[in-house]
XYZ file of C-alpha atoms in Angstrom:
352
model
C 91.349 184.294 -87.163
C 94.116 185.535 -84.995
C 93.720 189.098 -83.796
C 96.583 191.378 -84.783
C 97.730 193.855 -82.087
C 99.439 196.493 -84.231
C 97.733 199.848 -84.438
C 97.316 199.445 -88.234
C 96.147 195.827 -87.934
C 99.582 194.291 -88.828
C 101.115 191.519 -86.887
C 103.762 192.639 -84.378
C 106.843 190.846 -83.109
C 104.918 189.974 -79.925
C 102.176 188.374 -82.007
C 104.794 186.159 -83.678
C 106.314 185.338 -80.290
C 103.013 184.238 -78.903
C 102.259 182.112 -81.892
C 105.642 180.363 -81.727
C 105.696 180.063 -77.950
C 108.836 181.994 -77.467
C 109.904 185.460 -76.192
C 109.980 188.557 -78.525
C 113.725 188.637 -78.077
C 113.994 185.194 -79.388
C 112.067 186.114 -82.521
C 114.387 189.086 -82.936
C 117.436 186.776 -82.661
C 116.042 184.420 -85.311
C 115.276 187.216 -87.812
C 118.553 189.034 -87.176
C 120.560 185.814 -87.636
C 123.294 187.004 -85.295
C 122.796 184.650 -82.205
C 122.661 180.875 -82.012
C 119.120 179.538 -81.790
C 118.127 175.829 -81.790
C 116.852 174.424 -85.113
C 113.470 173.537 -83.626
C 112.998 177.063 -82.223
C 114.086 178.657 -85.493
C 111.592 176.457 -87.427
C 108.692 177.410 -85.118
C 109.524 181.132 -85.360
C 109.805 181.168 -89.147
C 106.655 179.219 -89.491
C 104.833 181.770 -87.255
C 106.347 184.602 -89.366
C 104.969 183.033 -92.563
C 101.549 182.251 -91.091
C 101.078 185.743 -89.736
C 102.670 187.606 -92.675
C 104.940 189.405 -90.318
C 107.111 192.141 -91.782
C 109.842 193.584 -89.589
C 109.719 197.291 -88.863
C 112.737 198.726 -90.747
C 112.986 201.618 -88.250
C 113.162 199.276 -85.343
C 115.711 197.157 -87.111
C 117.875 200.224 -87.918
C 117.793 201.180 -84.229
C 118.764 197.652 -83.264
C 121.505 197.651 -85.870
C 120.286 194.579 -87.614
C 118.596 193.914 -91.038
C 119.981 194.549 -94.532
C 122.506 197.404 -94.438
C 121.578 200.223 -96.809
C 123.237 203.142 -98.590
C 121.634 206.177 -100.178
C 122.216 207.667 -103.687
C 121.001 211.295 -103.858
C 120.908 213.213 -107.184
C 119.163 216.168 -108.663
C 117.511 214.477 -111.725
C 117.133 210.739 -112.108
C 116.136 211.085 -115.762
C 119.548 212.212 -116.881
C 121.268 209.323 -118.809
C 124.683 209.859 -117.226
C 123.203 209.859 -113.679
C 121.220 206.738 -114.631
C 124.386 204.904 -115.480
C 126.064 206.038 -112.280
C 122.936 204.791 -110.330
C 123.312 201.416 -112.086
C 126.913 201.135 -110.915
C 125.866 202.106 -107.339
C 123.055 199.517 -107.322
C 125.157 196.722 -108.760
C 128.124 197.190 -106.441
C 125.882 197.668 -103.396
C 124.068 194.386 -104.186
C 127.404 192.705 -104.749
C 128.500 193.810 -101.285
C 125.122 192.743 -99.635
C 123.724 196.218 -99.300
C 120.391 197.702 -100.346
C 120.563 201.000 -102.242
C 117.966 203.696 -101.984
C 117.612 206.528 -104.567
C 116.321 210.006 -103.937
C 115.868 212.588 -106.791
C 115.793 216.183 -105.243
C 115.046 218.345 -108.280
C 117.600 220.683 -106.993
C 115.735 221.241 -103.653
C 118.317 221.608 -100.969
C 115.695 221.212 -98.202
C 114.489 217.960 -99.692
C 118.124 216.784 -99.890
C 118.826 217.522 -96.247
C 115.574 215.920 -95.086
C 116.434 212.695 -96.973
C 119.984 212.676 -95.582
C 118.524 213.130 -92.018
C 116.229 210.203 -92.625
C 119.212 208.028 -93.778
C 121.211 209.038 -90.768
C 118.303 207.949 -88.517
C 118.112 204.653 -90.377
C 121.854 204.171 -89.844
C 122.580 204.004 -93.590
C 126.119 202.828 -94.221
C 126.719 205.726 -96.578
C 125.128 208.676 -98.447
C 126.372 209.364 -101.958
C 125.653 212.883 -103.311
C 126.005 213.204 -106.955
C 126.184 216.168 -109.433
C 127.776 219.552 -109.472
C 126.918 222.440 -107.216
C 127.737 226.098 -106.594
C 131.000 226.144 -104.567
C 129.990 228.747 -101.976
C 130.845 229.136 -98.264
C 127.311 228.211 -97.548
C 127.623 224.955 -99.495
C 130.807 224.032 -97.739
C 129.452 224.819 -94.277
C 126.186 222.984 -94.884
C 127.857 219.950 -96.341
C 130.505 219.792 -93.708
C 127.738 219.673 -91.082
C 126.104 216.869 -92.973
C 129.516 214.966 -93.184
C 130.120 215.337 -89.454
C 126.541 214.385 -88.564
C 126.769 211.167 -90.709
C 130.165 210.332 -89.342
C 128.868 210.593 -85.732
C 126.269 207.966 -86.679
C 128.878 205.583 -88.209
C 128.001 206.574 -91.776
C 130.006 208.060 -94.612
C 129.400 210.935 -96.960
C 130.507 210.484 -100.490
C 130.629 213.429 -102.955
C 130.592 212.566 -106.677
C 131.316 215.506 -108.958
C 130.642 217.968 -106.108
C 133.229 220.469 -104.716
C 135.481 219.079 -102.005
C 135.154 220.463 -98.501
C 138.754 221.055 -97.557
C 141.144 219.035 -95.443
C 140.021 217.077 -92.466
C 136.304 216.652 -93.398
C 135.106 213.033 -92.926
C 134.129 212.640 -96.582
C 135.125 210.912 -99.712
C 135.346 213.032 -102.919
C 135.282 211.144 -106.195
C 135.655 213.240 -109.367
C 136.449 212.695 -112.958
C 138.741 215.046 -114.956
C 136.077 217.488 -116.255
C 138.533 220.214 -117.316
C 141.088 217.743 -118.799
C 138.416 216.041 -120.893
C 137.067 219.350 -122.302
C 140.703 220.477 -122.978
C 141.449 217.286 -124.955
C 138.196 217.559 -126.858
C 138.523 221.176 -127.862
C 142.175 220.643 -128.741
C 140.996 217.916 -131.104
C 138.531 220.350 -132.745
C 141.124 223.059 -133.027
C 143.543 220.622 -134.666
C 141.017 220.072 -137.441
C 141.477 223.831 -138.355
C 138.512 225.312 -136.544
C 139.049 228.757 -134.969
C 135.582 230.000 -134.129
C 134.225 227.219 -131.818
C 130.836 227.921 -130.233
C 130.600 226.519 -126.711
C 127.215 225.515 -125.377
C 127.820 225.610 -121.561
C 125.813 225.061 -118.433
C 124.958 227.335 -115.470
C 127.868 229.766 -114.776
C 128.221 228.852 -111.033
C 127.789 225.037 -111.578
C 131.163 223.338 -110.826
C 130.778 220.619 -113.546
C 129.984 223.300 -116.141
C 132.832 225.590 -114.953
C 135.272 222.738 -115.345
C 134.235 222.056 -118.838
C 134.419 225.750 -119.672
C 137.882 226.083 -118.202
C 138.984 223.268 -120.526
C 137.495 224.964 -123.566
C 139.381 228.218 -122.712
C 142.698 226.491 -121.783
C 142.745 224.539 -125.102
C 142.512 227.752 -126.991
C 145.127 229.585 -125.008
C 147.533 226.618 -125.225
C 147.523 227.396 -129.008
C 147.964 231.131 -128.530
C 144.211 231.792 -129.258
C 141.701 233.879 -127.309
C 138.158 232.792 -127.970
C 135.580 235.343 -128.767
C 133.449 235.828 -125.566
C 130.422 236.000 -127.742
C 130.896 232.352 -128.558
C 130.396 231.253 -124.967
C 126.643 230.681 -124.308
C 125.220 229.472 -121.014
C 122.103 227.324 -120.469
C 121.700 223.941 -118.709
C 122.590 220.365 -119.411
C 119.384 219.442 -121.377
C 118.497 218.748 -124.895
C 116.157 221.752 -124.996
C 118.978 224.014 -123.891
C 121.123 222.893 -126.807
C 118.291 223.474 -129.296
C 117.476 226.912 -127.820
C 121.192 228.094 -127.681
C 121.768 227.135 -131.324
C 118.617 229.036 -132.465
C 119.924 232.035 -130.372
C 123.381 231.934 -131.931
C 121.943 231.735 -135.392
C 119.490 234.529 -134.742
C 122.401 236.800 -133.434
C 124.344 236.079 -136.609
C 127.277 234.517 -134.787
C 129.943 232.996 -137.081
C 131.195 229.612 -136.107
C 132.450 226.483 -137.875
C 132.223 224.091 -134.861
C 130.080 223.628 -131.720
C 131.290 221.981 -128.536
C 128.325 221.148 -126.247
C 128.786 220.668 -122.508
C 126.880 217.292 -122.569
C 125.764 214.854 -125.189
C 122.106 215.791 -124.435
C 122.936 219.436 -125.290
C 124.646 218.274 -128.413
C 121.534 216.307 -129.429
C 119.435 219.405 -129.178
C 122.015 221.434 -131.100
C 122.107 218.761 -133.913
C 118.338 219.089 -134.314
C 118.441 222.955 -134.478
C 121.346 222.902 -136.955
C 119.369 220.471 -139.201
C 116.285 222.641 -138.941
C 118.409 225.629 -140.061
C 119.547 223.659 -143.187
C 123.057 223.104 -141.965
C 124.773 219.808 -142.419
C 126.865 218.143 -139.743
C 129.804 217.939 -140.149
C 129.718 219.289 -143.675
C 128.786 222.879 -142.704
C 129.310 222.754 -138.938
C 131.186 220.317 -136.818
C 129.719 219.155 -133.483
C 131.065 217.533 -130.331
C 129.541 216.553 -126.988
C 130.586 215.336 -123.548
C 129.695 212.210 -121.481
C 129.652 209.484 -124.114
C 126.205 208.271 -123.150
C 125.090 205.233 -125.188
C 122.878 207.012 -127.794
C 125.859 209.279 -128.807
C 127.046 206.565 -131.197
C 123.530 206.274 -132.728
C 123.056 209.922 -133.717
C 123.511 210.828 -137.400
C 126.382 211.461 -137.633
C 127.820 209.551 -134.634
C 128.915 212.004 -132.090
C 132.520 212.733 -131.142
C 132.588 213.237 -127.420
C 134.414 212.645 -123.997
C 133.980 209.365 -122.339
C 133.268 209.596 -118.625
C 133.250 206.274 -116.736
C 129.922 206.871 -114.912
C 129.225 203.181 -114.043
C 132.699 202.739 -112.599
C 132.241 206.030 -110.715
C 129.158 204.655 -109.059
C 130.826 201.399 -108.124
C 133.898 203.122 -106.777
C 131.737 205.409 -104.653
C 130.198 202.277 -102.965
C 133.575 200.511 -102.523
C 135.220 203.561 -100.877
C 132.198 204.374 -98.772
C 132.096 200.912 -97.377
C 135.710 201.018 -96.287
C 137.491 199.494 -99.343
C 139.271 202.640 -100.309
C 141.531 203.789 -97.518
C 141.631 204.661 -93.915
C 142.192 208.400 -93.994
C 139.588 210.862 -92.599
C 139.297 212.526 -96.002
C 139.833 210.884 -99.490
C 140.021 212.555 -102.871
C 139.956 210.292 -105.899
C 140.111 211.387 -109.574
C 139.087 209.235 -112.541
C 140.385 209.986 -116.045
C 138.370 210.764 -119.178
C 139.279 210.428 -122.830
C 138.035 211.653 -126.203
C 136.077 209.255 -128.443
C 136.479 210.301 -131.989
C 133.498 209.521 -134.284
C 132.009 211.241 -137.331
C 130.746 214.595 -136.298
C 133.871 216.692 -136.460
C 135.482 217.329 -139.878
C 138.546 219.311 -140.973
C 137.993 223.051 -141.800
C 139.708 225.568 -143.967
C 141.912 223.186 -145.795
C 143.723 221.955 -142.648
């Protein structure tokens, strides 16, 4: 049995070179595929690799600039359906372009996010894609600008999807969808059905995605000369449990409303359950609308009126632009459109 010289017992590149009767640099050339090597030498090296079950060290390959190029997809919660569809778009497009995609879920921990980005910089990842809203503070902008500069110095690219832009000149690509415009169109549709007391189930007040959707809710009212009751704006997060809890809270407070607009479809799903538990029919007693158009929205009873966000295309576009397919400028800012999908959960009110 051949002795393996690695500290952990694994074969090293020198072991493979000795077995094949070539130098370690020749093994590296064969595995990297970037230099001409004779067919006989290539055959000997690859046979030795198989026989010794050699696996190249990814760190060494990154330092050498060879191996499968990678990109990183960093998000707060991998279980969210909308993020899952974006991750699918990232993975499919990365694979199409010959890249490996790595996913990191941070659970909102900034330190974990920064550690992972640092690791990706050391690995010379082609791009790092950060997904999801954030609080747009001076600290956020300064921290993220440093990240963008650091990645750029290593030949990588930072892409922000749904996160606040950093200002002109930053080496970053910002890809957003029209949060405010989608919410405006949705609430305008609800108001057009005659509803005047529309309960809004929002997200965290400092979260940029939640803020955009709330702005659309307010703007749609004001465009019709209406000023919504501040008591009808409730804040939670983007989860099913938040929707369930906020509806129970609204009913316990005795708030009067004929329609509910939820900041996400997951929030709408929780709201739907709470309304049913309270003996209220949707849309007979209360109309309901969501946001995101995740697949199960059409399978709720009734099927949910919502705003379609092209999450998969957002992921694909993030990869294409990050890998140099979207322009030459130092900073890019791209905006994707959204549209209302009318289904069965919103009905007319008050004879309108």
